[in-house]
Every structure is written in structure tokens, then in C-alpha cells.
XYZ file of C-alpha atoms in Angstrom:
223
model
C 58.947 -14.114 -11.977
C 57.859 -12.068 -14.999
C 54.105 -11.594 -15.231
C 52.846 -11.653 -18.838
C 50.712 -8.806 -20.060
C 47.005 -9.423 -19.856
C 45.013 -9.556 -23.116
C 43.121 -6.401 -22.087
C 46.340 -4.487 -21.518
C 47.716 -5.611 -24.867
C 44.562 -4.447 -26.608
C 44.776 -1.048 -24.942
C 48.419 -0.685 -25.986
C 47.616 -1.683 -29.578
C 44.695 0.739 -29.747
C 46.740 3.617 -28.328
C 49.608 2.846 -30.684
C 47.260 2.831 -33.670
C 45.765 6.155 -32.544
C 49.231 7.685 -32.471
C 49.977 6.191 -35.884
C 46.767 7.632 -37.328
C 47.593 11.008 -35.788
C 51.059 10.863 -37.368
C 49.613 10.025 -40.775
C 47.107 12.855 -40.378
C 49.929 15.281 -39.580
C 51.840 14.232 -42.697
C 48.625 14.580 -44.700
C 48.162 18.106 -43.373
C 51.753 19.103 -44.147
C 51.773 17.666 -47.672
C 48.356 18.974 -48.660
C 45.731 17.322 -50.885
C 48.184 16.517 -53.666
C 49.359 13.311 -51.974
C 46.927 10.422 -51.442
C 47.552 8.604 -48.158
C 44.571 6.230 -48.135
C 46.717 3.102 -47.956
C 48.620 4.447 -44.952
C 45.367 5.074 -43.065
C 44.387 1.454 -43.638
C 47.301 0.239 -41.488
C 46.016 1.424 -38.067
C 42.455 0.428 -39.002
C 43.415 -3.130 -39.927
C 45.745 -3.572 -36.940
C 43.047 -2.370 -34.554
C 40.335 -4.561 -36.075
C 42.663 -7.590 -36.043
C 44.133 -7.338 -32.556
C 41.420 -5.451 -30.642
C 38.131 -6.199 -32.382
C 35.490 -4.987 -34.782
C 34.133 -2.113 -32.698
C 37.619 -0.790 -32.032
C 38.256 -0.997 -35.778
C 35.077 0.997 -36.408
C 36.211 3.675 -33.951
C 39.598 3.800 -35.657
C 37.886 4.160 -39.043
C 36.012 7.242 -37.787
C 39.223 8.505 -36.187
C 41.179 8.264 -39.436
C 38.340 9.783 -41.432
C 38.225 12.689 -38.999
C 41.937 13.342 -39.475
C 41.534 13.262 -43.233
C 38.566 15.651 -43.096
C 40.449 18.105 -40.881
C 43.389 18.073 -43.285
C 41.067 18.762 -46.228
C 39.217 21.544 -44.396
C 42.461 23.447 -43.922
C 42.728 23.747 -47.701
C 39.024 23.945 -48.443
C 39.626 26.880 -50.795
C 41.182 24.463 -53.281
C 37.846 22.670 -53.742
C 35.170 23.959 -56.103
C 32.450 23.488 -53.477
C 32.688 23.359 -49.671
C 30.711 20.098 -49.490
C 33.172 18.144 -51.642
C 35.482 17.216 -48.727
C 32.530 15.992 -46.659
C 31.219 13.860 -49.528
C 34.668 12.458 -50.182
C 35.226 11.555 -46.528
C 31.815 9.900 -46.337
C 32.783 7.487 -49.100
C 36.216 6.966 -47.566
C 34.564 6.190 -44.236
C 32.438 3.512 -45.883
C 35.558 1.937 -47.370
C 37.354 2.081 -44.017
C 34.376 0.460 -42.268
C 34.251 -2.357 -44.824
C 37.997 -2.974 -44.394
C 37.591 -3.065 -40.603
C 34.713 -5.549 -40.881
C 36.582 -7.812 -43.306
C 39.709 -7.789 -41.121
C 37.847 -8.545 -37.887
C 35.770 -11.284 -39.543
C 38.872 -12.937 -41.000
C 40.645 -12.858 -37.639
C 37.628 -14.370 -35.899
C 37.400 -17.169 -38.476
C 41.112 -17.981 -38.219
C 40.960 -17.984 -34.417
C 37.995 -20.347 -34.501
C 39.818 -22.716 -36.844
C 42.868 -22.645 -34.573
C 40.734 -23.608 -31.581
C 38.968 -26.378 -33.483
C 42.326 -27.797 -34.590
C 43.214 -28.398 -30.928
C 39.854 -29.784 -29.760
C 38.600 -33.349 -29.997
C 35.327 -32.979 -31.930
C 33.528 -35.687 -29.943
C 34.392 -35.035 -26.305
C 35.212 -31.315 -26.707
C 38.440 -31.683 -24.735
C 42.000 -31.231 -25.993
C 43.329 -33.621 -28.607
C 46.768 -35.258 -28.814
C 48.314 -32.329 -30.666
C 47.116 -29.764 -28.131
C 48.217 -31.976 -25.237
C 51.822 -32.147 -26.410
C 51.928 -28.391 -27.033
C 50.520 -27.590 -23.585
C 52.594 -30.256 -21.864
C 55.796 -28.924 -23.415
C 55.100 -25.441 -22.069
C 54.175 -26.820 -18.654
C 57.330 -28.936 -18.550
C 59.484 -25.871 -19.168
C 57.716 -24.010 -16.345
C 58.123 -26.987 -14.025
C 61.841 -27.121 -14.742
C 62.157 -23.403 -14.111
C 60.141 -23.203 -10.896
C 60.911 -26.737 -9.639
C 57.498 -28.279 -9.100
C 56.487 -31.878 -9.845
C 54.365 -33.151 -12.726
C 52.468 -36.412 -13.032
C 50.946 -38.107 -16.059
C 47.949 -40.433 -15.964
C 47.342 -42.534 -19.057
C 44.172 -44.598 -19.203
C 41.837 -46.464 -21.503
C 38.467 -48.203 -21.143
C 38.334 -51.941 -20.567
C 36.305 -53.876 -23.136
C 35.317 -50.725 -24.983
C 35.357 -52.635 -28.276
C 32.494 -54.802 -27.054
C 30.437 -51.694 -26.236
C 30.731 -50.544 -29.839
C 30.071 -54.024 -31.234
C 27.107 -54.913 -29.012
C 25.443 -51.537 -28.382
C 26.548 -49.503 -31.391
C 28.968 -46.655 -31.991
C 26.479 -44.033 -30.844
C 26.398 -45.545 -27.366
C 30.182 -45.825 -27.472
C 30.470 -42.125 -28.321
C 28.136 -41.221 -25.465
C 30.253 -43.318 -23.114
C 33.430 -41.502 -24.187
C 31.772 -38.151 -23.515
C 30.685 -39.323 -20.057
C 34.213 -40.503 -19.295
C 35.666 -37.146 -20.347
C 33.161 -35.332 -18.120
C 33.924 -37.687 -15.229
C 37.664 -37.039 -15.510
C 37.150 -33.278 -15.707
C 35.127 -33.315 -12.475
C 38.000 -34.952 -10.597
C 40.908 -32.823 -11.796
C 41.741 -29.149 -11.377
C 41.449 -26.391 -13.947
C 45.240 -26.129 -14.165
C 45.538 -29.821 -15.106
C 45.563 -30.821 -18.773
C 43.154 -33.450 -20.084
C 43.227 -34.809 -23.628
C 41.809 -37.636 -25.665
C 44.559 -39.423 -27.524
C 42.213 -41.332 -29.818
C 39.791 -44.214 -29.492
C 39.205 -44.888 -25.791
C 42.567 -43.498 -24.648
C 42.810 -40.464 -22.364
C 45.793 -38.683 -20.853
C 45.974 -36.251 -17.935
C 48.903 -34.048 -16.957
C 48.649 -33.186 -13.258
C 50.432 -29.903 -12.600
C 52.311 -29.405 -9.319
C 51.035 -32.734 -8.032
C 53.017 -34.974 -5.698
C 53.061 -38.757 -6.208
C 50.682 -39.221 -3.264
C 48.199 -36.636 -4.580
C 48.409 -38.081 -8.085
C 47.737 -41.568 -6.782
C 44.584 -40.342 -5.027
C 43.358 -38.800 -8.285
C 44.000 -42.042 -10.152
C 42.022 -43.960 -7.548
C 39.045 -41.627 -7.982
C 39.139 -42.075 -11.736
C 39.218 -45.868 -11.408
C 35.850 -45.766 -9.621
C 34.034 -45.014 -12.895
């Protein structure tokens, strides 16, 4: 069985790769001298780090790239009218790099949040139909590969329409939230729970025999 890389390991690999990239760009900058402007190339490791690792890593990479640029300029400091010009220039470049890192990290965070919200039922805060089918498809492929059973429980609430009509939709919404919480308490973390819409819920029981699945269904019927 192939173990996937952990998110922390991936972040470390991305950060190290971006450091090597920045070092390579700095070497080219040193060899070509101040005549060539390589600002856009320095933005690549900064944006990749901020996107895949995070804001603070992007900030570190911004300082890292600025340091390489400053070292390259200091080797040809005689070409500048005043010794402080490279330091002033790199200060402004650092500000630009920091802004780019912040924008990139903020955009990634916003997109990730929207992706999560697209898969969550806004009322019960559990998975929605779309997320259920995506997760179930992946789980089905794993079950076929490693030969373990799956069970599906599909349920709805009896006379839920009368709850909404007689007590109001707010009470009905509260009831749906309580049902979702009740189901979550009686299933495992590896199981997949989703609201399909209205008063309909679906549970995918992972590696669960028919006998074990029947016991779970009995517990849920006691609500």
C-alpha cells in the first residue's frame, strides 16, 4: 500500500524547492550583472511558497529573494553612484515582494474557504449531496482495491412536513440540526454523513459488515 505524503511534508518540499529556485535565480543575477532585471523571476518562488505553504513562509521567501538580489548588487557596488542605492532599491523591492506574498496567500485562503463551503450543507454543517458522491466514489475505489465492505443508510424524517407547518420552519431547521448531530454521535469518523436535501440524510459506513450496519441503523431509529 502506498502511503500518501502528509501535508506537512509537501509544504517542506515546496519550501525547499522554492529556496533552491531562488538561489538559482540569484546565481543567474550575479553572473549577468545589474544590466538584466530579474524581478519577475523572483516572484515565482515567492508566490508558490505563499500559495502552497502559507503567508509566513511567503514572507520568509520574500526576504530570502531580496537578500539574494542585494548580494548580487553588492558585488558590483562600484557601478552605483552611492553605496546606499542598492539598499534603498532592495527595500522597495522587499515591500513589493511582501505585498505579492500577502495577496497570493489571501487569495488562496479565500478560494480554499469557498471550496469547503461548496461541499457543506449551510444548515446542518455536514456534507451535502455533491460532497457525498465525491467522497463515496473515492471510498468505493479503495474498497474495491482492498476488498472491504461498504454499507449505505438512507433515511428521512416521518411527518417532517407537519413540523414545518405547525411549528414553523425555524423549529424544523433546529430539528434537522439535532438529527445531524444525533447521527454523527452514532457513526465513526471514517464514515461519511451527508444531507441530501429537505429531511433526507445518507450515511456511507466504511468497512462495515451487514450485521454491524444493522446495529447502527437500529441506534439511529431510536431518535
